[in-house]
């Protein structure tokens, strides 16, 4: 492909009007999901194309008639109540100040009212100068951020230069945009240092990407914003900043 | 058995004939000279005589790839047009995805990669184009890259492609290039190198000068005329001196 960003629109943005009978027979043979790794056909694609277009054919979507609306359909059908109710029981926050960036996250993973783990690592080290946070679906966040880590490393090897935070967050945002409407659930912050200094970007599963000085993502974010807004000062010391994050 | 049919076939002694033929096509193109100075890069191209009815201004051998990235090519104009278009799209794509300008190394590598991919696919032929790309690194140092139909790319202090006698110009540059050339000296060197294979006169050449952070400057005809006249006068004086010296040596020999 030579053209620029490959834009994919879901078949129907709005909710389906009538849901056809859902054929969930594929569940009886989960082997169909085993093939289809991220086929990397580096020869045919350029640097940017490899990063931009994850070949959807190689990433198994639900083999139903309308994969784009799969999550919505399952929820409406009532076959598996609660299956698609992803809970966002997370608080993550980050802010930029004079000396750098503070990222603070909680460490609980919940599925409804069941607490899955109290020791989840919600901060991913994309590389030694880039961090990503996870809020939303743990699998989605963790997979795609590790994929981002791979893309960042490839960029470094190809260009002999570290990737900028702007570019890294944009790669992630473009991936999310490609899967927009298909049920990914991920609110992440990409933070790091590059030639332009410290930067903080908020990227979420709808493909939104914002650059900012203070962000909080997750169900506890309103509370976090409250605390942050009251005590944030760009020139505070490292100790104060850490304390603010902890609070 | 001729091994130059399908380009995906190696010959027994390890040649890809189509690629080598493509390089021959480049040699038949008009000359391009590139010189890297201390803080500038100069690209000079030969402007072949145009037909009487043709509008010379529509023939541009120097093209802009992106802000601060300029390309000049030797070889098939049509192939170059396609290659330059691909490169321009890639530059904008890079800006969109990475929110930053592509480095000259990235662009050279992309063009080289494109040229190489056309030597390893069925049903296509290589681009009959070698290109010279001028630009600057992030640390403001000037840079000159060369790509060829085989898909190799490398950085150069000065080089020449295409033209009546590529080798002669390259040797001239090797003899006369020095480090840390000021812009004016880089321009003079480029013109002198071109004069090796091009008829004198500002209508037979075009020069583009790049400086960091500034738009590329194409030298005006009047400017070029002045420089060429100056160089020719220099050559004349050098000849007279040499003639004078040999005459003096001649007389001393007789005694």
CSV table of C-alpha atoms in Angstrom, one decimal:
chain,number,residue,atom,x,y,z
A,1,UNK,CA,0.0,0.0,0.0
A,2,UNK,CA,1.4,3.4,-0.8
A,3,UNK,CA,-1.4,5.6,0.4
A,4,UNK,CA,-1.2,7.2,3.7
A,5,UNK,CA,-3.1,6.2,6.8
A,6,UNK,CA,-5.5,3.4,6.0
A,7,UNK,CA,-8.8,4.5,7.5
A,8,UNK,CA,-11.4,1.8,8.3
A,9,UNK,CA,-14.9,2.6,9.2
A,10,UNK,CA,-17.0,0.1,11.0
A,11,UNK,CA,-20.0,-1.1,9.0
A,12,UNK,CA,-22.4,0.7,11.1
A,13,UNK,CA,-21.5,3.2,13.7
A,14,UNK,CA,-24.9,3.2,15.3
A,15,UNK,CA,-26.3,0.3,17.1
A,16,UNK,CA,-27.8,-2.5,15.1
A,17,UNK,CA,-31.5,-2.2,14.7
A,18,UNK,CA,-32.5,-5.8,14.8
A,19,UNK,CA,-30.1,-8.5,15.9
A,20,UNK,CA,-30.0,-11.6,13.8
A,21,UNK,CA,-29.6,-14.9,15.6
A,22,UNK,CA,-26.1,-15.0,16.8
A,23,UNK,CA,-24.2,-18.0,15.6
A,24,UNK,CA,-21.9,-18.8,18.5
A,25,UNK,CA,-21.0,-22.2,17.2
A,26,UNK,CA,-17.4,-21.1,16.7
A,27,UNK,CA,-17.0,-21.3,20.5
A,28,UNK,CA,-17.1,-25.1,20.3
A,29,UNK,CA,-13.9,-25.1,18.2
A,30,UNK,CA,-11.6,-22.5,19.6
A,31,UNK,CA,-8.8,-23.9,17.3
A,32,UNK,CA,-9.9,-21.3,14.8
A,33,UNK,CA,-8.3,-18.7,16.9
A,34,UNK,CA,-5.0,-20.4,17.2
A,35,UNK,CA,-3.7,-19.4,13.8
A,36,UNK,CA,-3.3,-15.9,12.8
A,37,UNK,CA,-0.5,-14.4,14.7
A,38,UNK,CA,0.5,-10.9,13.7
A,39,UNK,CA,1.7,-11.8,10.3
A,40,UNK,CA,4.7,-9.6,9.7
A,41,UNK,CA,5.3,-9.3,6.0
A,42,UNK,CA,8.1,-6.8,6.2
A,43,UNK,CA,9.1,-7.1,2.6
A,44,UNK,CA,6.0,-5.7,1.1
A,45,UNK,CA,5.6,-2.9,3.6
A,46,UNK,CA,7.6,0.1,4.5
A,47,UNK,CA,8.5,1.2,8.0
A,48,UNK,CA,5.4,3.2,8.6
A,49,UNK,CA,3.1,0.8,6.9
A,50,UNK,CA,4.1,-2.0,9.1
A,51,UNK,CA,3.3,0.1,12.1
A,52,UNK,CA,0.2,1.6,10.7
A,53,UNK,CA,-1.7,-1.3,9.2
A,54,UNK,CA,-2.0,-4.4,11.4
A,55,UNK,CA,-3.4,-6.7,8.9
A,56,UNK,CA,-6.9,-7.4,10.2
A,57,UNK,CA,-7.0,-10.6,8.3
A,58,UNK,CA,-4.2,-12.0,10.5
A,59,UNK,CA,-5.8,-11.0,13.8
A,60,UNK,CA,-8.7,-13.3,14.4
A,61,UNK,CA,-12.0,-11.5,14.7
A,62,UNK,CA,-15.1,-13.3,15.9
A,63,UNK,CA,-16.2,-15.3,12.9
A,64,UNK,CA,-19.7,-14.0,12.9
A,65,UNK,CA,-21.5,-12.2,10.2
A,66,UNK,CA,-20.8,-8.8,11.7
A,67,UNK,CA,-17.6,-8.8,13.7
A,68,UNK,CA,-17.7,-5.0,14.1
A,69,UNK,CA,-20.8,-5.2,16.2
A,70,UNK,CA,-19.9,-8.4,18.0
A,71,UNK,CA,-19.7,-7.0,21.5
A,72,UNK,CA,-22.9,-5.1,21.1
A,73,UNK,CA,-24.8,-8.1,19.8
A,74,UNK,CA,-23.6,-10.4,22.6
A,75,UNK,CA,-24.7,-7.8,25.1
A,76,UNK,CA,-28.1,-7.5,23.5
A,77,UNK,CA,-28.7,-11.1,23.0
A,78,UNK,CA,-28.6,-12.0,26.6
A,79,UNK,CA,-26.8,-15.3,25.9
A,80,UNK,CA,-24.1,-14.5,28.3
A,81,UNK,CA,-25.2,-11.9,30.7
A,82,UNK,CA,-22.4,-9.8,32.1
A,83,UNK,CA,-19.8,-11.2,29.8
A,84,UNK,CA,-19.3,-7.9,28.0
A,85,UNK,CA,-19.5,-5.7,31.0
A,86,UNK,CA,-16.0,-4.7,31.3
A,87,UNK,CA,-15.5,-2.9,34.5
A,88,UNK,CA,-13.1,0.0,34.7
A,89,UNK,CA,-12.2,-0.2,38.3
A,90,UNK,CA,-8.9,1.6,38.0
A,91,UNK,CA,-7.4,4.9,38.9
A,92,UNK,CA,-4.4,6.1,37.0
A,93,UNK,CA,-3.0,9.5,36.9
A,94,UNK,CA,0.0,11.4,35.5
A,95,UNK,CA,1.2,14.9,35.4
A,96,UNK,CA,4.2,16.8,34.0
A,97,UNK,CA,6.1,19.2,36.3
A,98,UNK,CA,9.4,21.0,36.3
A,99,UNK,CA,11.6,17.9,36.9
A,100,UNK,CA,9.8,15.4,34.8
A,101,UNK,CA,6.6,13.3,34.9
A,102,UNK,CA,4.9,11.5,37.8
A,103,UNK,CA,2.8,8.5,37.0
A,104,UNK,CA,0.7,7.0,39.8
A,105,UNK,CA,-1.6,4.0,39.5
A,106,UNK,CA,-3.5,1.7,41.7
A,107,UNK,CA,-2.9,-2.0,41.6
A,108,UNK,CA,-6.3,-3.7,41.7
A,109,UNK,CA,-7.9,-5.7,39.0
A,110,UNK,CA,-11.5,-6.4,39.3
A,111,UNK,CA,-14.2,-8.3,37.4
A,112,UNK,CA,-17.4,-6.8,38.6
A,113,UNK,CA,-17.3,-7.0,42.3
A,114,UNK,CA,-14.8,-9.8,42.3
A,115,UNK,CA,-11.3,-8.6,42.9
A,116,UNK,CA,-9.0,-10.4,40.5
A,117,UNK,CA,-5.7,-9.4,41.9
A,118,UNK,CA,-4.3,-6.8,44.2
A,119,UNK,CA,-0.9,-6.7,42.7
A,120,UNK,CA,-1.4,-5.9,39.1
A,121,UNK,CA,1.3,-3.9,37.4
A,122,UNK,CA,-0.6,-1.2,35.6
A,123,UNK,CA,2.4,0.6,34.4
A,124,UNK,CA,4.2,-0.8,31.4
A,125,UNK,CA,7.8,0.0,30.6
A,126,UNK,CA,7.6,0.4,26.9
A,127,UNK,CA,11.3,1.1,26.9
A,128,UNK,CA,13.7,2.8,29.2
A,129,UNK,CA,12.3,6.2,28.6
A,130,UNK,CA,8.7,5.6,27.8
A,131,UNK,CA,5.9,4.5,30.1
A,132,UNK,CA,2.4,3.4,29.4
A,133,UNK,CA,-0.4,3.1,31.9
A,134,UNK,CA,-3.3,0.7,31.8
A,135,UNK,CA,-7.0,1.4,32.5
A,136,UNK,CA,-9.9,-0.5,31.1
A,137,UNK,CA,-9.5,-4.0,29.8
A,138,UNK,CA,-6.3,-5.5,31.2
A,139,UNK,CA,-5.7,-7.8,28.2
A,140,UNK,CA,-6.3,-5.1,25.7
A,141,UNK,CA,-4.0,-2.6,27.4
A,142,UNK,CA,-1.3,-5.0,28.1
A,143,UNK,CA,-1.2,-6.6,24.6
A,144,UNK,CA,-1.3,-3.4,22.7
A,145,UNK,CA,1.2,-1.6,24.8
A,146,UNK,CA,3.6,-4.5,24.5
A,147,UNK,CA,3.0,-4.4,20.7
A,148,UNK,CA,3.8,-0.7,20.9
A,149,UNK,CA,7.0,-1.6,22.7
A,150,UNK,CA,7.9,-3.8,19.7
A,151,UNK,CA,7.1,-1.0,17.2
A,152,UNK,CA,9.2,1.4,19.2
A,153,UNK,CA,12.1,-0.9,19.3
A,154,UNK,CA,11.9,-1.5,15.5
A,155,UNK,CA,11.9,2.3,15.0
A,156,UNK,CA,15.0,2.6,17.1
A,157,UNK,CA,16.8,-0.1,15.1
A,158,UNK,CA,15.8,1.3,11.8
A,159,UNK,CA,16.5,5.0,12.4
A,160,UNK,CA,19.2,4.6,15.1
A,161,UNK,CA,17.3,7.2,17.1
A,162,UNK,CA,14.8,6.9,19.9
A,163,UNK,CA,11.2,7.3,19.0
A,164,UNK,CA,9.6,10.5,20.1
A,165,UNK,CA,6.7,10.4,22.6
A,166,UNK,CA,4.5,12.1,20.1
A,167,UNK,CA,5.2,9.4,17.5
A,168,UNK,CA,4.8,6.5,19.9
A,169,UNK,CA,1.5,7.7,21.2
A,170,UNK,CA,0.3,8.4,17.7
A,171,UNK,CA,1.2,4.8,16.6
A,172,UNK,CA,-1.0,3.5,19.5
A,173,UNK,CA,-3.8,5.9,18.8
A,174,UNK,CA,-3.8,4.9,15.1
A,175,UNK,CA,-4.1,1.2,16.1
A,176,UNK,CA,-7.0,2.0,18.4
A,177,UNK,CA,-8.7,4.0,15.6
A,178,UNK,CA,-8.4,1.0,13.3
A,179,UNK,CA,-10.3,-1.2,15.8
A,180,UNK,CA,-12.7,1.6,16.7
A,181,UNK,CA,-16.1,0.2,17.5
A,182,UNK,CA,-15.0,-3.4,17.8
A,183,UNK,CA,-15.0,-3.5,21.6
A,184,UNK,CA,-11.4,-2.7,22.7
A,185,UNK,CA,-11.4,-1.1,26.0
A,186,UNK,CA,-8.3,0.8,26.9
A,187,UNK,CA,-7.5,4.2,28.4
A,188,UNK,CA,-3.9,4.7,28.6
A,189,UNK,CA,-1.3,7.4,29.2
A,190,UNK,CA,1.9,7.4,27.3
A,191,UNK,CA,4.6,9.4,29.1
A,192,UNK,CA,8.2,9.9,28.4
A,193,UNK,CA,11.2,11.9,27.6
A,194,UNK,CA,12.4,12.8,24.1
A,195,UNK,CA,14.3,15.6,22.4
A,196,UNK,CA,11.5,18.0,23.2
A,197,UNK,CA,11.6,17.2,26.9
A,198,UNK,CA,9.0,15.4,29.0
A,199,UNK,CA,5.6,14.8,27.3
A,200,UNK,CA,2.4,13.2,28.4
A,201,UNK,CA,-0.3,11.9,26.1
A,202,UNK,CA,-3.7,10.4,26.8
A,203,UNK,CA,-4.7,7.8,24.3
A,204,UNK,CA,-8.0,5.9,24.5
A,205,UNK,CA,-9.8,3.1,22.7
A,206,UNK,CA,-11.8,5.4,20.5
A,207,UNK,CA,-8.6,6.7,18.9
A,208,UNK,CA,-8.6,9.9,20.8
A,209,UNK,CA,-5.2,11.3,21.6
A,210,UNK,CA,-4.5,14.4,23.7
A,211,UNK,CA,-1.3,16.0,24.8
A,212,UNK,CA,-1.5,17.5,28.2
A,213,UNK,CA,0.1,18.4,31.5
A,214,UNK,CA,-2.3,16.5,33.8
A,215,UNK,CA,-4.4,13.4,33.1
A,216,UNK,CA,-6.3,10.9,35.1
A,217,UNK,CA,-7.9,7.8,33.6
A,218,UNK,CA,-10.2,5.3,35.1
A,219,UNK,CA,-13.3,5.1,37.3
A,220,UNK,CA,-11.5,6.9,40.1
A,221,UNK,CA,-10.5,9.8,37.8
A,222,UNK,CA,-12.9,12.4,39.0
A,223,UNK,CA,-11.5,12.0,42.5
A,224,UNK,CA,-8.0,12.1,41.2
A,225,UNK,CA,-8.6,15.3,39.2
A,226,UNK,CA,-10.0,16.9,42.4
A,227,UNK,CA,-6.8,16.2,44.4
A,228,UNK,CA,-4.5,17.0,41.5
A,229,UNK,CA,-6.1,20.3,40.7
A,230,UNK,CA,-6.0,21.5,44.3
A,231,UNK,CA,-2.3,20.9,44.9
A,232,UNK,CA,-0.6,20.9,41.4
A,233,UNK,CA,2.2,23.3,40.9
A,234,UNK,CA,4.6,23.1,38.0
A,235,UNK,CA,7.6,24.0,40.0
A,236,UNK,CA,7.2,21.7,42.9
A,237,UNK,CA,10.0,19.5,44.1
A,238,UNK,CA,10.3,15.8,43.3
A,239,UNK,CA,9.3,14.8,46.8
A,240,UNK,CA,6.2,17.0,46.8
A,241,UNK,CA,5.3,15.6,43.4
A,242,UNK,CA,5.6,12.0,44.5
A,243,UNK,CA,3.6,12.8,47.6
A,244,UNK,CA,0.8,14.4,45.4
A,245,UNK,CA,0.8,11.3,43.2
A,246,UNK,CA,0.4,9.1,46.3
A,247,UNK,CA,-2.4,11.1,47.7
B,1,UNK,CA,21.3,-18.5,-22.6
B,2,UNK,CA,20.7,-14.9,-21.9
B,3,UNK,CA,20.4,-13.9,-18.3
B,4,UNK,CA,18.8,-10.5,-18.8
B,5,UNK,CA,15.2,-11.5,-19.4
B,6,UNK,CA,13.6,-11.7,-16.1
B,7,UNK,CA,15.3,-9.5,-13.6
B,8,UNK,CA,14.8,-11.9,-10.8
B,9,UNK,CA,17.3,-14.2,-12.3
B,10,UNK,CA,21.0,-14.1,-11.3
B,11,UNK,CA,23.5,-14.9,-14.0
B,12,UNK,CA,26.0,-17.6,-13.3
B,13,UNK,CA,28.7,-15.1,-12.3
B,14,UNK,CA,26.4,-13.3,-9.9
B,15,UNK,CA,25.2,-10.4,-11.9
B,16,UNK,CA,21.7,-8.9,-12.0
B,17,UNK,CA,21.9,-7.7,-15.6
B,18,UNK,CA,18.8,-5.6,-15.5
B,19,UNK,CA,20.1,-3.6,-12.6
B,20,UNK,CA,23.4,-3.0,-14.4
B,21,UNK,CA,21.5,-2.0,-17.5
B,22,UNK,CA,19.5,0.4,-15.4
B,23,UNK,CA,22.8,2.0,-14.3
B,24,UNK,CA,23.8,2.4,-17.9
B,25,UNK,CA,20.5,4.2,-18.5
B,26,UNK,CA,21.5,6.6,-15.6
B,27,UNK,CA,24.8,7.3,-17.3
B,28,UNK,CA,23.0,8.4,-20.4
B,29,UNK,CA,21.1,11.0,-18.3
B,30,UNK,CA,22.3,14.5,-17.9
B,31,UNK,CA,24.9,15.3,-15.3
B,32,UNK,CA,24.3,16.0,-11.6
B,33,UNK,CA,26.9,17.2,-9.2
B,34,UNK,CA,26.5,17.5,-5.5
B,35,UNK,CA,29.0,19.1,-3.1
B,36,UNK,CA,28.7,19.3,0.7
B,37,UNK,CA,30.2,22.4,2.3
B,38,UNK,CA,30.7,23.3,6.0
B,39,UNK,CA,27.1,24.6,6.4
B,40,UNK,CA,25.5,24.3,3.0
B,41,UNK,CA,24.9,21.7,0.3
B,42,UNK,CA,25.0,22.5,-3.4
B,43,UNK,CA,23.3,20.5,-6.2
B,44,UNK,CA,24.2,21.4,-9.7
B,45,UNK,CA,22.5,19.9,-12.8
B,46,UNK,CA,23.2,20.0,-16.5
B,47,UNK,CA,20.4,21.5,-18.5
B,48,UNK,CA,20.5,19.8,-21.9
B,49,UNK,CA,19.7,22.0,-24.9
B,50,UNK,CA,16.0,22.1,-25.4
B,51,UNK,CA,14.2,22.0,-28.7
B,52,UNK,CA,13.3,25.5,-30.1
B,53,UNK,CA,9.6,25.2,-29.4
B,54,UNK,CA,9.9,23.7,-26.0
B,55,UNK,CA,9.4,25.8,-22.8
B,56,UNK,CA,12.7,25.2,-20.9
B,57,UNK,CA,11.1,26.2,-17.6
B,58,UNK,CA,8.9,23.2,-17.5
B,59,UNK,CA,11.9,20.9,-17.3
B,60,UNK,CA,12.9,20.7,-13.6
B,61,UNK,CA,15.6,18.3,-12.6
B,62,UNK,CA,15.7,19.6,-9.0
B,63,UNK,CA,12.7,18.8,-7.0
B,64,UNK,CA,11.6,19.5,-3.4
B,65,UNK,CA,10.8,16.4,-1.3
B,66,UNK,CA,9.9,18.2,1.9
B,67,UNK,CA,11.0,21.3,3.8
B,68,UNK,CA,14.8,21.3,3.7
B,69,UNK,CA,15.0,18.1,1.6
B,70,UNK,CA,15.9,18.5,-2.1
B,71,UNK,CA,16.5,15.9,-4.7
B,72,UNK,CA,18.2,15.9,-8.1
B,73,UNK,CA,18.2,12.9,-10.3
B,74,UNK,CA,20.0,11.5,-13.3
B,75,UNK,CA,18.4,9.0,-15.7
B,76,UNK,CA,14.8,8.5,-16.9
B,77,UNK,CA,12.8,11.5,-16.1
B,78,UNK,CA,9.5,9.6,-16.0
B,79,UNK,CA,10.9,7.0,-13.6
B,80,UNK,CA,12.2,9.8,-11.4
B,81,UNK,CA,8.8,11.5,-11.4
B,82,UNK,CA,7.2,8.3,-10.0
B,83,UNK,CA,10.0,7.9,-7.4
B,84,UNK,CA,9.8,11.5,-6.3
B,85,UNK,CA,6.0,11.3,-5.9
B,86,UNK,CA,6.4,8.1,-3.7
B,87,UNK,CA,9.0,9.9,-1.7
B,88,UNK,CA,6.9,13.0,-1.2
B,89,UNK,CA,3.9,10.9,0.0
B,90,UNK,CA,6.2,9.0,2.4
B,91,UNK,CA,7.5,12.3,3.8
B,92,UNK,CA,4.0,13.6,4.5
B,93,UNK,CA,2.9,10.2,5.9
B,94,UNK,CA,5.9,10.4,8.3
B,95,UNK,CA,4.9,13.9,9.3
B,96,UNK,CA,1.4,12.7,10.0
B,97,UNK,CA,2.3,9.7,12.0
B,98,UNK,CA,5.4,10.9,13.9
B,99,UNK,CA,4.5,14.7,14.1
B,100,UNK,CA,8.0,15.5,13.0
B,101,UNK,CA,10.0,16.0,9.8
B,102,UNK,CA,11.6,12.9,8.3
B,103,UNK,CA,15.3,12.8,8.6
B,104,UNK,CA,17.4,12.9,5.4
B,105,UNK,CA,18.6,9.4,6.2
B,106,UNK,CA,15.1,8.1,6.5
B,107,UNK,CA,14.1,9.6,3.1
B,108,UNK,CA,17.2,8.3,1.4
B,109,UNK,CA,16.6,4.9,2.9
B,110,UNK,CA,13.0,4.9,1.8
B,111,UNK,CA,13.9,5.8,-1.8
B,112,UNK,CA,16.6,3.2,-1.8
B,113,UNK,CA,14.2,0.6,-0.4
B,114,UNK,CA,11.7,1.4,-3.1
B,115,UNK,CA,14.3,1.1,-5.8
B,116,UNK,CA,15.5,-2.2,-4.4
B,117,UNK,CA,12.0,-3.6,-4.2
B,118,UNK,CA,11.6,-3.1,-7.9
B,119,UNK,CA,14.7,-5.4,-8.4
B,120,UNK,CA,13.2,-8.3,-6.6
B,121,UNK,CA,9.6,-8.6,-7.9
B,122,UNK,CA,8.2,-10.2,-11.0
B,123,UNK,CA,6.8,-8.2,-13.8
B,124,UNK,CA,8.5,-4.9,-13.0
B,125,UNK,CA,11.8,-3.4,-14.0
B,126,UNK,CA,14.2,-1.3,-11.9
B,127,UNK,CA,13.9,2.4,-11.9
B,128,UNK,CA,16.5,3.9,-14.3
B,129,UNK,CA,17.3,6.6,-11.9
B,130,UNK,CA,20.1,7.6,-9.5
B,131,UNK,CA,19.3,10.4,-7.2
B,132,UNK,CA,21.1,12.9,-5.0
B,133,UNK,CA,19.4,14.1,-2.0
B,134,UNK,CA,20.6,17.2,-0.1
B,135,UNK,CA,19.5,18.1,3.4
B,136,UNK,CA,20.5,18.6,7.0
B,137,UNK,CA,20.7,16.4,10.0
B,138,UNK,CA,19.0,17.3,13.2
B,139,UNK,CA,22.3,18.8,14.5
B,140,UNK,CA,22.3,21.2,11.5
B,141,UNK,CA,25.2,19.4,9.8
B,142,UNK,CA,24.8,19.3,6.0
B,143,UNK,CA,24.3,15.9,4.3
B,144,UNK,CA,24.4,14.6,0.8
B,145,UNK,CA,23.0,11.1,0.0
B,146,UNK,CA,23.2,9.1,-3.2
B,147,UNK,CA,20.8,6.3,-4.3
B,148,UNK,CA,21.2,4.0,-7.3
B,149,UNK,CA,19.0,1.6,-9.3
B,150,UNK,CA,20.3,-1.3,-7.2
B,151,UNK,CA,18.8,0.2,-4.1
B,152,UNK,CA,22.0,1.1,-2.3
B,153,UNK,CA,22.3,4.4,-0.6
B,154,UNK,CA,25.2,6.2,1.0
B,155,UNK,CA,26.3,9.6,2.2
B,156,UNK,CA,28.9,11.5,0.3
B,157,UNK,CA,31.1,14.6,0.7
B,158,UNK,CA,30.8,15.2,-3.0
B,159,UNK,CA,29.8,13.2,-6.1
B,160,UNK,CA,28.6,13.2,-9.6
B,161,UNK,CA,26.1,11.1,-11.5
B,162,UNK,CA,25.1,10.9,-15.2
B,163,UNK,CA,26.5,13.1,-17.9
B,164,UNK,CA,29.0,12.6,-20.7
B,165,UNK,CA,31.8,11.5,-18.4
B,166,UNK,CA,30.9,10.6,-14.9
B,167,UNK,CA,34.3,9.3,-14.0
B,168,UNK,CA,36.1,12.5,-15.0
B,169,UNK,CA,33.8,14.6,-12.9
B,170,UNK,CA,34.2,12.3,-9.9
B,171,UNK,CA,38.0,12.4,-10.2
B,172,UNK,CA,37.9,16.2,-10.5
B,173,UNK,CA,35.8,16.3,-7.3
B,174,UNK,CA,38.2,13.9,-5.5
B,175,UNK,CA,41.1,16.2,-6.4
B,176,UNK,CA,39.5,19.4,-5.5
B,177,UNK,CA,37.1,18.9,-2.6
B,178,UNK,CA,38.3,20.1,0.8
B,179,UNK,CA,36.6,20.0,4.1
B,180,UNK,CA,34.7,23.0,5.5
B,181,UNK,CA,34.0,24.7,2.2
B,182,UNK,CA,32.2,28.0,2.6
B,183,UNK,CA,29.0,28.3,0.6
B,184,UNK,CA,30.6,30.4,-2.2
B,185,UNK,CA,33.4,27.9,-2.5
B,186,UNK,CA,31.1,25.0,-2.6
B,187,UNK,CA,29.2,26.7,-5.4
B,188,UNK,CA,32.4,27.4,-7.3
B,189,UNK,CA,33.5,23.8,-7.0
B,190,UNK,CA,30.1,22.6,-8.2
B,191,UNK,CA,30.2,24.8,-11.3
B,192,UNK,CA,33.8,23.9,-12.0
B,193,UNK,CA,32.9,20.2,-11.8
B,194,UNK,CA,30.0,20.7,-14.1
B,195,UNK,CA,32.1,22.6,-16.6
B,196,UNK,CA,34.1,19.5,-17.1
B,197,UNK,CA,31.3,17.9,-19.0
B,198,UNK,CA,28.9,20.8,-19.8
B,199,UNK,CA,29.3,23.6,-22.2
B,200,UNK,CA,30.0,26.9,-20.6
B,201,UNK,CA,27.0,29.2,-20.1
B,202,UNK,CA,24.5,29.7,-17.4
B,203,UNK,CA,21.7,28.4,-19.6
B,204,UNK,CA,23.3,25.0,-19.6
B,205,UNK,CA,23.2,24.5,-15.8
B,206,UNK,CA,21.1,25.0,-12.8
B,207,UNK,CA,22.3,25.2,-9.2
B,208,UNK,CA,20.4,24.8,-6.0
B,209,UNK,CA,21.9,25.8,-2.7
B,210,UNK,CA,20.5,24.6,0.7
B,211,UNK,CA,21.2,26.0,4.1
B,212,UNK,CA,19.8,24.8,7.3
B,213,UNK,CA,16.3,26.1,8.1
B,214,UNK,CA,16.0,28.1,4.9
B,215,UNK,CA,14.1,27.3,1.8
B,216,UNK,CA,16.3,26.0,-1.1
B,217,UNK,CA,17.7,28.8,-3.3
B,218,UNK,CA,18.0,28.3,-7.0
B,219,UNK,CA,20.7,30.5,-8.4
B,220,UNK,CA,19.5,33.1,-10.8
B,221,UNK,CA,21.0,33.2,-14.3
B,222,UNK,CA,22.8,36.5,-13.8
B,223,UNK,CA,24.4,35.2,-10.6
B,224,UNK,CA,25.5,32.0,-12.4
B,225,UNK,CA,26.9,34.0,-15.3
B,226,UNK,CA,29.1,36.0,-13.0
B,227,UNK,CA,30.4,32.9,-11.3
B,228,UNK,CA,31.1,31.2,-14.6
B,229,UNK,CA,32.8,34.2,-16.1
B,230,UNK,CA,35.0,34.4,-13.0
B,231,UNK,CA,35.9,30.8,-13.1
B,232,UNK,CA,36.8,31.0,-16.8
B,233,UNK,CA,38.9,34.1,-16.2
B,234,UNK,CA,40.7,32.1,-13.5
B,235,UNK,CA,41.4,29.3,-15.9
B,236,UNK,CA,42.7,31.7,-18.5
B,237,UNK,CA,45.1,33.3,-16.1
B,238,UNK,CA,46.3,29.9,-14.9
B,239,UNK,CA,46.9,28.9,-18.5
B,240,UNK,CA,48.8,32.1,-19.3
B,241,UNK,CA,51.0,31.6,-16.2
B,242,UNK,CA,51.7,28.0,-17.1
B,243,UNK,CA,52.5,29.1,-20.7
B,244,UNK,CA,54.8,31.9,-19.3
B,245,UNK,CA,56.5,29.5,-16.9
B,246,UNK,CA,57.2,26.9,-19.6
B,247,UNK,CA,58.5,29.6,-21.9
B,248,UNK,CA,60.9,30.7,-19.2
B,249,UNK,CA,61.9,27.2,-18.6
B,250,UNK,CA,62.4,26.8,-22.3
B,251,UNK,CA,64.8,29.7,-22.5
B,252,UNK,CA,66.8,28.5,-19.5
B,253,UNK,CA,67.1,25.1,-21.0
B,254,UNK,CA,68.7,26.5,-24.1
B,255,UNK,CA,71.6,27.9,-22.2
